[in-house]
mmCIF file of C-alpha atoms in Angstrom:
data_model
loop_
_atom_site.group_PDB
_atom_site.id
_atom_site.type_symbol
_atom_site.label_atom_id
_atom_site.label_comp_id
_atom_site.label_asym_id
_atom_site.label_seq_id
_atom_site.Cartn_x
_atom_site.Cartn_y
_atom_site.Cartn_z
ATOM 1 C CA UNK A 18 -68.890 61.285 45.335
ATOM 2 C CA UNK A 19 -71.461 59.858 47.578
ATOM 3 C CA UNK A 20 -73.787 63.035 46.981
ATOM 4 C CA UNK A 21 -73.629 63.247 42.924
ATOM 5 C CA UNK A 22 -74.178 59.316 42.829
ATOM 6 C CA UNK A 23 -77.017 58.988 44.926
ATOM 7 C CA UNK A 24 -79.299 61.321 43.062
ATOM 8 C CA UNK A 25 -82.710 61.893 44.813
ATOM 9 C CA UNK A 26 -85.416 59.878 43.623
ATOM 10 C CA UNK A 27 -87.500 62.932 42.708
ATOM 11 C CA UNK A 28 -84.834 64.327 40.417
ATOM 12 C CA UNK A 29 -86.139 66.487 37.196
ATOM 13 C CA UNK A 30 -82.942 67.793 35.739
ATOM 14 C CA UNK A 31 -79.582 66.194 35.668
ATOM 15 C CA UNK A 32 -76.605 68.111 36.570
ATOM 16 C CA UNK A 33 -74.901 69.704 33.765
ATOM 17 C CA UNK A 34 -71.395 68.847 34.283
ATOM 18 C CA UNK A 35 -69.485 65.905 32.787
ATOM 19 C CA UNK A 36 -67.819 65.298 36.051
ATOM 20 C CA UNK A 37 -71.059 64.595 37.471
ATOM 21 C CA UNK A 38 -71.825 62.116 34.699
ATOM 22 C CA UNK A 39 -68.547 60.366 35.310
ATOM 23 C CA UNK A 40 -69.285 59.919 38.899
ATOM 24 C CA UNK A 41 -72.670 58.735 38.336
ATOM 25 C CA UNK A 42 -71.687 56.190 36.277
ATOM 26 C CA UNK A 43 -68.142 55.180 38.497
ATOM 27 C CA UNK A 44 -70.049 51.898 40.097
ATOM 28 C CA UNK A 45 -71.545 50.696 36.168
ATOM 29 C CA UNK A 46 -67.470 50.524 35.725
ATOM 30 C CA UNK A 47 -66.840 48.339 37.799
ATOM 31 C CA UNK A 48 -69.272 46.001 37.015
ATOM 32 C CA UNK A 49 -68.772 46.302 33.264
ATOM 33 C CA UNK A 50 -64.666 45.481 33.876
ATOM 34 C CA UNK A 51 -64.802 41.901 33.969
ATOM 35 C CA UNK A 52 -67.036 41.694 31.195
ATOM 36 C CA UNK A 53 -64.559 43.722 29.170
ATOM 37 C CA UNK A 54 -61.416 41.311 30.176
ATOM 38 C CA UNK A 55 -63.680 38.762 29.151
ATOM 39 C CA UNK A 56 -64.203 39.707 25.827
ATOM 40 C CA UNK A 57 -60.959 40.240 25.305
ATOM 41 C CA UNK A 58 -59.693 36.795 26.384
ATOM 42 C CA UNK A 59 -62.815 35.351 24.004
ATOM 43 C CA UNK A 60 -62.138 37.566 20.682
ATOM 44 C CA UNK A 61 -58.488 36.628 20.697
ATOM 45 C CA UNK A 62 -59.556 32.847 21.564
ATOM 46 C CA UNK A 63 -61.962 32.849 18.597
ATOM 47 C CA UNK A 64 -59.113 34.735 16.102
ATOM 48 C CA UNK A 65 -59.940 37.710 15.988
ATOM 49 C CA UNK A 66 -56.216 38.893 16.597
ATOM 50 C CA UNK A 67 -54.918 41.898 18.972
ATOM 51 C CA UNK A 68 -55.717 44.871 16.370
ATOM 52 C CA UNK A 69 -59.226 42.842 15.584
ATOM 53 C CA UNK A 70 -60.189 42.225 19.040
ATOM 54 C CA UNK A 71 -59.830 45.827 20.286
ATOM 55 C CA UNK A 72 -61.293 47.237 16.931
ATOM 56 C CA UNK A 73 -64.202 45.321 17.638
ATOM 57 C CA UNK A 74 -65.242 47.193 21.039
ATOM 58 C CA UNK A 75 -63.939 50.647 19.389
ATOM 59 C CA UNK A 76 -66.145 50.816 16.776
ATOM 60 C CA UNK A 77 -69.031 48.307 17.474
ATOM 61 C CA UNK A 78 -69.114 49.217 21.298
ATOM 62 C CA UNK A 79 -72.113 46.928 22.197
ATOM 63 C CA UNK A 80 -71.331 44.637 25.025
ATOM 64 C CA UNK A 81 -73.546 41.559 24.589
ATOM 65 C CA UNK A 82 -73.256 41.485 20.944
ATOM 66 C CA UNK A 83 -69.994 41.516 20.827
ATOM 67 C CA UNK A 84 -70.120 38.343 22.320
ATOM 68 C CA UNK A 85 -72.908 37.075 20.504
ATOM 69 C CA UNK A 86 -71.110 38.372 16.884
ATOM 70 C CA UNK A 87 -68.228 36.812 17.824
ATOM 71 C CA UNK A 88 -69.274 33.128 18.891
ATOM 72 C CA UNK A 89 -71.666 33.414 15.750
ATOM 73 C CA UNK A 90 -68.143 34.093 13.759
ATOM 74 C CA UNK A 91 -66.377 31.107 15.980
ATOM 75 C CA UNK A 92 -69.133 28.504 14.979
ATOM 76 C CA UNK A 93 -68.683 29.633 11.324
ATOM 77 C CA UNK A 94 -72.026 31.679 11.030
ATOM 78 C CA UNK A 95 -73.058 33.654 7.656
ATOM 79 C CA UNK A 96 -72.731 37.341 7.826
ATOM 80 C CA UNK A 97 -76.423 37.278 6.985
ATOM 81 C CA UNK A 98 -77.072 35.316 10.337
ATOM 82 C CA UNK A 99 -74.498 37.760 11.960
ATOM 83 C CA UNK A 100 -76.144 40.742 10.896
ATOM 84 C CA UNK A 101 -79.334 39.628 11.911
ATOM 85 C CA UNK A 102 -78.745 38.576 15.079
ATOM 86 C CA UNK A 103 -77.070 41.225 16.293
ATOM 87 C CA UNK A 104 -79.323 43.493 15.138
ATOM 88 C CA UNK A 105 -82.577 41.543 17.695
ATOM 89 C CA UNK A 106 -79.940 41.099 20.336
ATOM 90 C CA UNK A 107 -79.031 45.243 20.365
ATOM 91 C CA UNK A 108 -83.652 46.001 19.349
ATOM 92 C CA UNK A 109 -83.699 46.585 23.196
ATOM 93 C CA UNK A 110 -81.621 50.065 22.258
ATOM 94 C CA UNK A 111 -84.528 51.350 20.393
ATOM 95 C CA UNK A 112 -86.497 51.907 23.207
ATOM 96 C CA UNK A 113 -83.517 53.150 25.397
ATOM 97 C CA UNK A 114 -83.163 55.616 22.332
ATOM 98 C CA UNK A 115 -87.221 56.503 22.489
ATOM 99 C CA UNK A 116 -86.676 57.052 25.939
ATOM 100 C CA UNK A 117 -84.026 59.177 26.251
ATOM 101 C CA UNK A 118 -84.558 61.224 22.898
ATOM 102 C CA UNK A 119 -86.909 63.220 23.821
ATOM 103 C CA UNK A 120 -85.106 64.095 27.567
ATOM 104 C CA UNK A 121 -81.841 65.321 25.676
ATOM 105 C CA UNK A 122 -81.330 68.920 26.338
ATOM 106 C CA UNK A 123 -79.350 71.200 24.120
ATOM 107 C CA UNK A 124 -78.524 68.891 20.559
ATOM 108 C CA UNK A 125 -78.184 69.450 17.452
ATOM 109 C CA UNK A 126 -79.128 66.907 14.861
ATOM 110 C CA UNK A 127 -75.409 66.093 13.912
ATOM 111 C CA UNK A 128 -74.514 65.610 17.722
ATOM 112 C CA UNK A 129 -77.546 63.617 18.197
ATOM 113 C CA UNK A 130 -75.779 61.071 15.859
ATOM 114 C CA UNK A 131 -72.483 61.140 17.402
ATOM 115 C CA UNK A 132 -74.598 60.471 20.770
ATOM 116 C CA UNK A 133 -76.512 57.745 19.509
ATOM 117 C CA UNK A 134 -73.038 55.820 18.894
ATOM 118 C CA UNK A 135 -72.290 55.957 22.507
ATOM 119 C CA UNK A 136 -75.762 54.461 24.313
ATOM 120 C CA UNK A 137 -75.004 51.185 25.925
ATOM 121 C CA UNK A 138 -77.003 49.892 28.583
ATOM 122 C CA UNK A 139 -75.432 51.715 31.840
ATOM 123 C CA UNK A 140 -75.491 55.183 29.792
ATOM 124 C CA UNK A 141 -78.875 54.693 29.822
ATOM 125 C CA UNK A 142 -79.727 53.292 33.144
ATOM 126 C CA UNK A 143 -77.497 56.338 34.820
ATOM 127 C CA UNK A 144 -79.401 58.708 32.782
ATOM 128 C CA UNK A 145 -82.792 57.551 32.670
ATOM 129 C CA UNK A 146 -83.656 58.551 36.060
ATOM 130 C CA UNK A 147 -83.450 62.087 34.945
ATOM 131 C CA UNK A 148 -86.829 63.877 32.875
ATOM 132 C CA UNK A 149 -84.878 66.140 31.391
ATOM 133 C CA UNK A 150 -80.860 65.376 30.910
ATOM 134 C CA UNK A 151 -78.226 67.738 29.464
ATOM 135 C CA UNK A 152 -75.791 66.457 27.106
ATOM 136 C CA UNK A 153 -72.504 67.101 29.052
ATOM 137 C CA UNK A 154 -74.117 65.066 32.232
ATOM 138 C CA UNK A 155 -74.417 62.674 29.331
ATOM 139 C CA UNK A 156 -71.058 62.607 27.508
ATOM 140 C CA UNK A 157 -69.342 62.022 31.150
ATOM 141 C CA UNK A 158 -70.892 58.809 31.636
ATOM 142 C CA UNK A 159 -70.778 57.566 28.076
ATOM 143 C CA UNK A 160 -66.983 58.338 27.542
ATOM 144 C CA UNK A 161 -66.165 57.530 30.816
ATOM 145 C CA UNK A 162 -67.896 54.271 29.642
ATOM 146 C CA UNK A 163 -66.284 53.847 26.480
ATOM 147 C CA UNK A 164 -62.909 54.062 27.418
ATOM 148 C CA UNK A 165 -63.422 51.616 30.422
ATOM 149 C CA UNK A 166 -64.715 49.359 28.176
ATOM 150 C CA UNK A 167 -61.137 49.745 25.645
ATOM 151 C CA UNK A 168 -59.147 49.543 28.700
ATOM 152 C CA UNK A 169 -60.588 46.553 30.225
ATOM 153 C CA UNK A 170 -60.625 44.993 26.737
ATOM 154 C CA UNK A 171 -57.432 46.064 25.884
ATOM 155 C CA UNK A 172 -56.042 43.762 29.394
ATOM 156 C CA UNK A 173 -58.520 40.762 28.444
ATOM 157 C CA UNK A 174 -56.239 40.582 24.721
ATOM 158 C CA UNK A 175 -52.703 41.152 26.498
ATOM 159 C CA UNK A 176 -53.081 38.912 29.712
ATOM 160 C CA UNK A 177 -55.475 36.243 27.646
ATOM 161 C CA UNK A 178 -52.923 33.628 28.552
ATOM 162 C CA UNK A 179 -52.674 33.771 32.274
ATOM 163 C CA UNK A 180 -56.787 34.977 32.444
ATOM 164 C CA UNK A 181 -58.108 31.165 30.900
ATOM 165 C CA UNK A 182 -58.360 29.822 34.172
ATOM 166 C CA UNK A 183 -60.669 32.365 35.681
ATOM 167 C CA UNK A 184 -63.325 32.659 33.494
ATOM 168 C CA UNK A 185 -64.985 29.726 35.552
ATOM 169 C CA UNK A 186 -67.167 32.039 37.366
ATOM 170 C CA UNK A 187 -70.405 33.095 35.794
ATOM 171 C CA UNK A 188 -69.361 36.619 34.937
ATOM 172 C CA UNK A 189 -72.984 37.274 33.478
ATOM 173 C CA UNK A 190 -74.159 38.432 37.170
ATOM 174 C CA UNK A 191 -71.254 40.923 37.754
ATOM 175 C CA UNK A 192 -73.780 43.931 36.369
ATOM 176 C CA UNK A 193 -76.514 42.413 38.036
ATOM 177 C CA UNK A 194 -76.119 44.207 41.384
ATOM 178 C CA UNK A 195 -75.505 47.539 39.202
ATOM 179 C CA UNK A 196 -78.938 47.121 37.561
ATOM 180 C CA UNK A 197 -81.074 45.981 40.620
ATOM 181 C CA UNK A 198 -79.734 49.143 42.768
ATOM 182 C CA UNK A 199 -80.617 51.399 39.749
ATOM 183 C CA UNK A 200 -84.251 49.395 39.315
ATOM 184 C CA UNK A 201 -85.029 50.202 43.326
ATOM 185 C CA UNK A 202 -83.994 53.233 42.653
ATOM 186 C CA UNK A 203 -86.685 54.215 40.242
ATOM 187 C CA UNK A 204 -89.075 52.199 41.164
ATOM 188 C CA UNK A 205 -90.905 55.019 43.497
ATOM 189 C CA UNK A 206 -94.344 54.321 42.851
ATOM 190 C CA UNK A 207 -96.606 51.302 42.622
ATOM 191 C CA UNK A 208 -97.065 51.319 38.716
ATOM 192 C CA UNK A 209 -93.456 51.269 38.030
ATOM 193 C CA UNK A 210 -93.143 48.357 40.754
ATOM 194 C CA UNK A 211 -95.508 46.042 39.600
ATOM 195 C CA UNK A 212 -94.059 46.590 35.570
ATOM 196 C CA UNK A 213 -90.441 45.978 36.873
ATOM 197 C CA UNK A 214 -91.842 42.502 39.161
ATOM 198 C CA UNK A 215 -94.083 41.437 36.106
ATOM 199 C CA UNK A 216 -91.483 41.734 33.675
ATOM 200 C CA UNK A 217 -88.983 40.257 35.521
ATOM 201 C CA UNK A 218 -91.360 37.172 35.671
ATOM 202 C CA UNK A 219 -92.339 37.113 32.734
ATOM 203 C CA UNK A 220 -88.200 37.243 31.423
ATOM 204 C CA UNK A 221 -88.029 34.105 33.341
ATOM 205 C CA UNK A 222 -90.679 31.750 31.253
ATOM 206 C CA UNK A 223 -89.307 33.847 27.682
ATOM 207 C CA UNK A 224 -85.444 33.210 28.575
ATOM 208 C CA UNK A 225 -85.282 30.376 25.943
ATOM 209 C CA UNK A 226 -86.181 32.737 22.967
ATOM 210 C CA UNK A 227 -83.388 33.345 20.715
ATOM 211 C CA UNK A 228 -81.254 36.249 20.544
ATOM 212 C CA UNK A 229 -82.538 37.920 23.310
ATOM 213 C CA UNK A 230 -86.014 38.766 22.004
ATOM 214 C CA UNK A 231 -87.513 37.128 25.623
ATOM 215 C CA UNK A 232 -86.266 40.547 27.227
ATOM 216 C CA UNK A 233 -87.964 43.078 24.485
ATOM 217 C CA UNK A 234 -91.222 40.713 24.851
ATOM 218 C CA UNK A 235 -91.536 40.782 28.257
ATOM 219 C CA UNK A 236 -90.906 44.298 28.719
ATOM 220 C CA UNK A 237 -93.566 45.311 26.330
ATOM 221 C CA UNK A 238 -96.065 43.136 27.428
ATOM 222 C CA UNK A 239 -95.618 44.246 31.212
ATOM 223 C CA UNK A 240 -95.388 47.908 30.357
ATOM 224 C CA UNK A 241 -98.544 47.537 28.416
ATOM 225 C CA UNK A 242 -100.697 45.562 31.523
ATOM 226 C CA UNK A 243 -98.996 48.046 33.480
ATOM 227 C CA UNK A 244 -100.875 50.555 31.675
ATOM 228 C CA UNK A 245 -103.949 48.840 31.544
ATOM 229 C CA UNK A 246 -104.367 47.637 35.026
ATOM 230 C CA UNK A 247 -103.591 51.437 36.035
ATOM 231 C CA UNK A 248 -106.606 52.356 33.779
ATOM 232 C CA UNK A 249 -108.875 49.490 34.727
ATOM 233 C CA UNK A 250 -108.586 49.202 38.933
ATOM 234 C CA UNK A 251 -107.042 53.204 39.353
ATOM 235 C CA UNK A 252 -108.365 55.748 36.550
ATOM 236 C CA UNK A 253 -108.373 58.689 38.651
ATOM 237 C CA UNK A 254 -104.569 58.617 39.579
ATOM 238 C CA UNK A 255 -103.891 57.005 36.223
ATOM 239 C CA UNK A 256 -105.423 60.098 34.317
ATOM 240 C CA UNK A 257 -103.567 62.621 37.021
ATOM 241 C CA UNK A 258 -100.236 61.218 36.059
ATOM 242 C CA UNK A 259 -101.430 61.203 32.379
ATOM 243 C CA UNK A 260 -102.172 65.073 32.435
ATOM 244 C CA UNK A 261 -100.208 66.722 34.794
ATOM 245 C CA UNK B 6 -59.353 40.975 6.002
ATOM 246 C CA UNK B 7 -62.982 38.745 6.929
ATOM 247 C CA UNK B 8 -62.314 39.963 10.288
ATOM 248 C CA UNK B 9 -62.671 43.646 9.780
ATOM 249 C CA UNK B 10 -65.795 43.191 7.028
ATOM 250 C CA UNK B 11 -67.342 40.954 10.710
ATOM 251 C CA UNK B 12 -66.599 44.434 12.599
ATOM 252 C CA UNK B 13 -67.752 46.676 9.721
ATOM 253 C CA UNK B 14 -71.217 44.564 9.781
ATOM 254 C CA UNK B 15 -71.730 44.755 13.459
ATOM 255 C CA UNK B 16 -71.220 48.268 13.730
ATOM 256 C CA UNK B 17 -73.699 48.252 10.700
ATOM 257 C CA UNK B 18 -76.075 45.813 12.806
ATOM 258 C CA UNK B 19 -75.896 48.061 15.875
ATOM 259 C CA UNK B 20 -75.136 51.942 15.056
ATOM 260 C CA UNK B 21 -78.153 53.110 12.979
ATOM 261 C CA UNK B 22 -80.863 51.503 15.612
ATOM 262 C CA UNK B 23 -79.570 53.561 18.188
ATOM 263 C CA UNK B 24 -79.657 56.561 15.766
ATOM 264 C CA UNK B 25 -83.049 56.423 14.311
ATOM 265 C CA UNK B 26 -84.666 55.877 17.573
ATOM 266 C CA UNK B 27 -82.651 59.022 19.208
ATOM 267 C CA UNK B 28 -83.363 60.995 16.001
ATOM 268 C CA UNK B 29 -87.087 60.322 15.716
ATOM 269 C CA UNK B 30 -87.644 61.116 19.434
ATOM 270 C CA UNK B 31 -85.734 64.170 20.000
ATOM 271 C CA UNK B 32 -87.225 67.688 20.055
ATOM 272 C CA UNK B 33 -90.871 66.426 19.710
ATOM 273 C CA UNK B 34 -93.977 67.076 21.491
ATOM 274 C CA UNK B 35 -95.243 63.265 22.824
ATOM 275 C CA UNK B 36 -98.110 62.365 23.819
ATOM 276 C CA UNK B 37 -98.411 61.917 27.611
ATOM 277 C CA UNK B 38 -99.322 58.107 27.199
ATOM 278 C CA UNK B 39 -96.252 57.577 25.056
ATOM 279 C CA UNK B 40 -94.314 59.610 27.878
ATOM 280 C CA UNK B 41 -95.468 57.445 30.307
ATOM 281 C CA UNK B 42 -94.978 54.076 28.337
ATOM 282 C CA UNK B 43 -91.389 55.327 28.022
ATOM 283 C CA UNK B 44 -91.340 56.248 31.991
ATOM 284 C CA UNK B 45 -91.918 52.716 32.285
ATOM 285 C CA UNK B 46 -88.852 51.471 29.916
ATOM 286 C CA UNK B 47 -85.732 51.921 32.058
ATOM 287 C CA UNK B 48 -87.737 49.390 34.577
ATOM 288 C CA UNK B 49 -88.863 47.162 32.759
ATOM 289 C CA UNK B 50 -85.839 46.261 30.258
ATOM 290 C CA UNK B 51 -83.873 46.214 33.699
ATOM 291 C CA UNK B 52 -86.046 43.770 35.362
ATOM 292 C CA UNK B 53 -86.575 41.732 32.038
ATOM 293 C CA UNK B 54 -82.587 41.816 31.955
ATOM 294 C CA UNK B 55 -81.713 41.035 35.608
ATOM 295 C CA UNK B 56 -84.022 37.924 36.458
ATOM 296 C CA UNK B 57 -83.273 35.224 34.514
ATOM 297 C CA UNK B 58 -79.375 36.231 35.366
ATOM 298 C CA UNK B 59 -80.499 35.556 39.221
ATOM 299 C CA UNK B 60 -82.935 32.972 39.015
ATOM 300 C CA UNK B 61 -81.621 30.902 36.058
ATOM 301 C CA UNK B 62 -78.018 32.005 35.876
ATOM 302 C CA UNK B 63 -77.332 28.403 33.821
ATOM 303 C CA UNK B 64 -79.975 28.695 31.569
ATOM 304 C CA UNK B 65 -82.270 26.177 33.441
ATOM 305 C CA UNK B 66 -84.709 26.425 36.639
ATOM 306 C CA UNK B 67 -82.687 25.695 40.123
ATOM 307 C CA UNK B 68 -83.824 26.344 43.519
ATOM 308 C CA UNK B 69 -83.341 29.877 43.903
ATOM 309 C CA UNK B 70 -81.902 28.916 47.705
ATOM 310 C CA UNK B 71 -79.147 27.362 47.092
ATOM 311 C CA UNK B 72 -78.222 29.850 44.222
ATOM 312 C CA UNK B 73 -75.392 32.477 45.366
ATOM 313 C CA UNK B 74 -76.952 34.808 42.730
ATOM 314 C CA UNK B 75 -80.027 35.071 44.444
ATOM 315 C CA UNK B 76 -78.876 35.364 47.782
ATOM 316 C CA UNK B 77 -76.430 38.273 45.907
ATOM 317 C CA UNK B 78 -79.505 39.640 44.710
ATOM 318 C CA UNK B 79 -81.270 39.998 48.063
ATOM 319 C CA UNK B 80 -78.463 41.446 49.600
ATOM 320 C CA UNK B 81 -78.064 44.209 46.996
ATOM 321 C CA UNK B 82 -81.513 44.568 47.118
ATOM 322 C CA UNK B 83 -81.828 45.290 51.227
ATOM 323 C CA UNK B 84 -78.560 47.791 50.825
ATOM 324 C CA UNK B 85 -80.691 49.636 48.295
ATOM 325 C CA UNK B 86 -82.077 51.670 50.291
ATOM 326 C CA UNK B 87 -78.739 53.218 51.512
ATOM 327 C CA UNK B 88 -77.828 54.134 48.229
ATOM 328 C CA UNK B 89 -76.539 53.008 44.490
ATOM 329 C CA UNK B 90 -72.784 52.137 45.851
ATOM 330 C CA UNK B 91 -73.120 50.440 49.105
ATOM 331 C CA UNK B 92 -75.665 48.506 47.083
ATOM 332 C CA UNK B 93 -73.811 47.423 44.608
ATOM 333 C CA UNK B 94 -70.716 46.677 46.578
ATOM 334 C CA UNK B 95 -72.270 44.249 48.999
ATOM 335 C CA UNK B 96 -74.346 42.423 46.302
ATOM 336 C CA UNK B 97 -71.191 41.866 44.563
ATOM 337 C CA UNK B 98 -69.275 41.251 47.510
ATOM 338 C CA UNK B 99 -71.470 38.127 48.662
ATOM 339 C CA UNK B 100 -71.522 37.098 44.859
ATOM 340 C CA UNK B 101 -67.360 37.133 44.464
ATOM 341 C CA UNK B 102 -67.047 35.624 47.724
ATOM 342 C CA UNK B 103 -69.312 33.308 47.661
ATOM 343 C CA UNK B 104 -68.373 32.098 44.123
ATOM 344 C CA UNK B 105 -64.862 31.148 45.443
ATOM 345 C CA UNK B 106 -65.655 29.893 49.322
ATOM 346 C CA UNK B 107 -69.362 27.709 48.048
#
């Protein structure tokens, strides 16, 4: 397990197995679980029902904004304001899809589609290490994913009763640990470094923009004085990674 | 019946962003500067995700000291460097346990 997980940090090409996507993903499980219960205990809270409540991570399958759609629905919100806000809360997949598109080996148009369905957050951060990524190393993390996400869902709706009196703890950090490993991970050179520290900072001052937006913001902006501090104070290594 | 039409719109909200950005990416020649603003995504949405989570986990500035998130945080942070799982474990180790014992 230990060897597929801890991919080297000059890796090109992910492996093309699904297993290997599974296992890559096994640790993103385990942080996403609580989350899942969680939502399960809150749809059923907010009356959403059993068959409502489990429909909703089938076919919307988008973490936080489930839980943003939801408490929007609890507090009596317009489907207008629903739409709307869900849609700025899940913008940040846009670039996760502009990121990966282009590394996707081997799909068609059609599949493309069914692929697009599946991209959550930890799909993305297992895969995005990779330049180039084939679609079964893919489809092992994303399933493995999805259906962790049902099951964990599915136990938040049945035990909701007897699960009330934990959801004291701030379950918002449980993926936290997940995403820092991943970030050290990738961060291998001093461009990618100071973008992940800026943004991170600059999160912190934008965290009281609504639905989200603070996180798209401050990602841009540090990606872009990334870019132009490389080209100011380092052109020569900034043009080598450009070109080659 | 409102219920499902609430599902039907999310889906709606969520699904076709994910496609037209996969779809308009795939199979095309980019330039390298787009390649490398893209290189730089995975980082910086991470980053932009994780911080106020450790440093503001109530939605409000604290001391980072006396916040068991951070002190998660550096802890998963130092295991890093022996991989993704021991990483993870022991940042969420001192998080669950210190949750419950502070």
């Amino acid at each position: 397990m230990g060897s597929v997980v801890s991919t080297s940090k000059s890796s090109y090409e992910s492996p093309n197995s699904i297993k290997a996507g599974i296992w890559a993903i096994l640790p993103m499980l385990l942080g996403t679980a609580p989350f899942g219960v969680v939502f399960g205990v809150f749809a059923l809270d907010i009356g959403f029902g059993f068959i409502g409540a489990q429909s909703l991570s089938s076919f919307v399958f988008a973490g936080s904004s489930q839980f943003v759609g939801v408490n929007l629905y609890g507090q009596g919100a317009s489907l207008e304001i629903i739409f709307w806000t869900i849609f700025l809360v899940n913008f940040r997949h846009f670039l996760y899809g502009a990121s990966l598109g282009p590394k996707l080996l081997g799909t068609s148009s059609r599949h493309r589609v069914l692929i697009s369905f599946f991209l959550t957050d930890e799909a993305f951060a297992v895969v995005s290490k990779f330049k180039k990524v084939h679609f079964r190393y893919y489809w092992g993390a994303a399933l493995a994913m999805y259906f962790n996400w049902q099951i964990w869902t599915g136990i938040g709706i049945f035990f909701a009763p007897y699960l009330k009196s934990i959801m004291a703890i701030n379950f918002g950090f449980i993926i936290v640990p997940a995403f820092l490993a991943i970030i050290f991970q990738q961060a291998i050179n001093k461009a990618a470094r100071f973008c992940g520290l800026l943004s991170g900072f600059l999160a912190l001052f934008l965290n009281s923009l609504p639905h989200q937006m603070g996180v798209i913001i401050a990602a841009l902006i540090s990606i872009f004085l990334t870019l132009l501090c490389e080209s100011i104070f380092s052109p020569k290594d900034f043009n080598k990674r450009r070109y080659n | 019946m409102e219920v499902f039409l609430v599902i039907g719109l999310m889906a709606f909200a969520t699904f076709p962003i994910r496609v037209i950005s996969i779809s308009l990416f795939s199979g095309r020649a980019l330039s390298p500067t787009l390649m490398r603003v893209l290189s730089l995504v995975p980082v910086a949405i991470l980053s932009a995700i994780c911080s106020p989570l450790i440093f503001q986990p109530f939605g409000k500035w604290d001391n980072p000291l006396t916040l068991i998130e951070f002190w998660a945080a550096i802890v998963c942070i130092l295991f890093s460097r022996f991989g993704l799982l021991p990483s993870i474990f022991s940042g969420l180790s001192v998080y669950i346990i210190g949750s419950i014992f502070l």
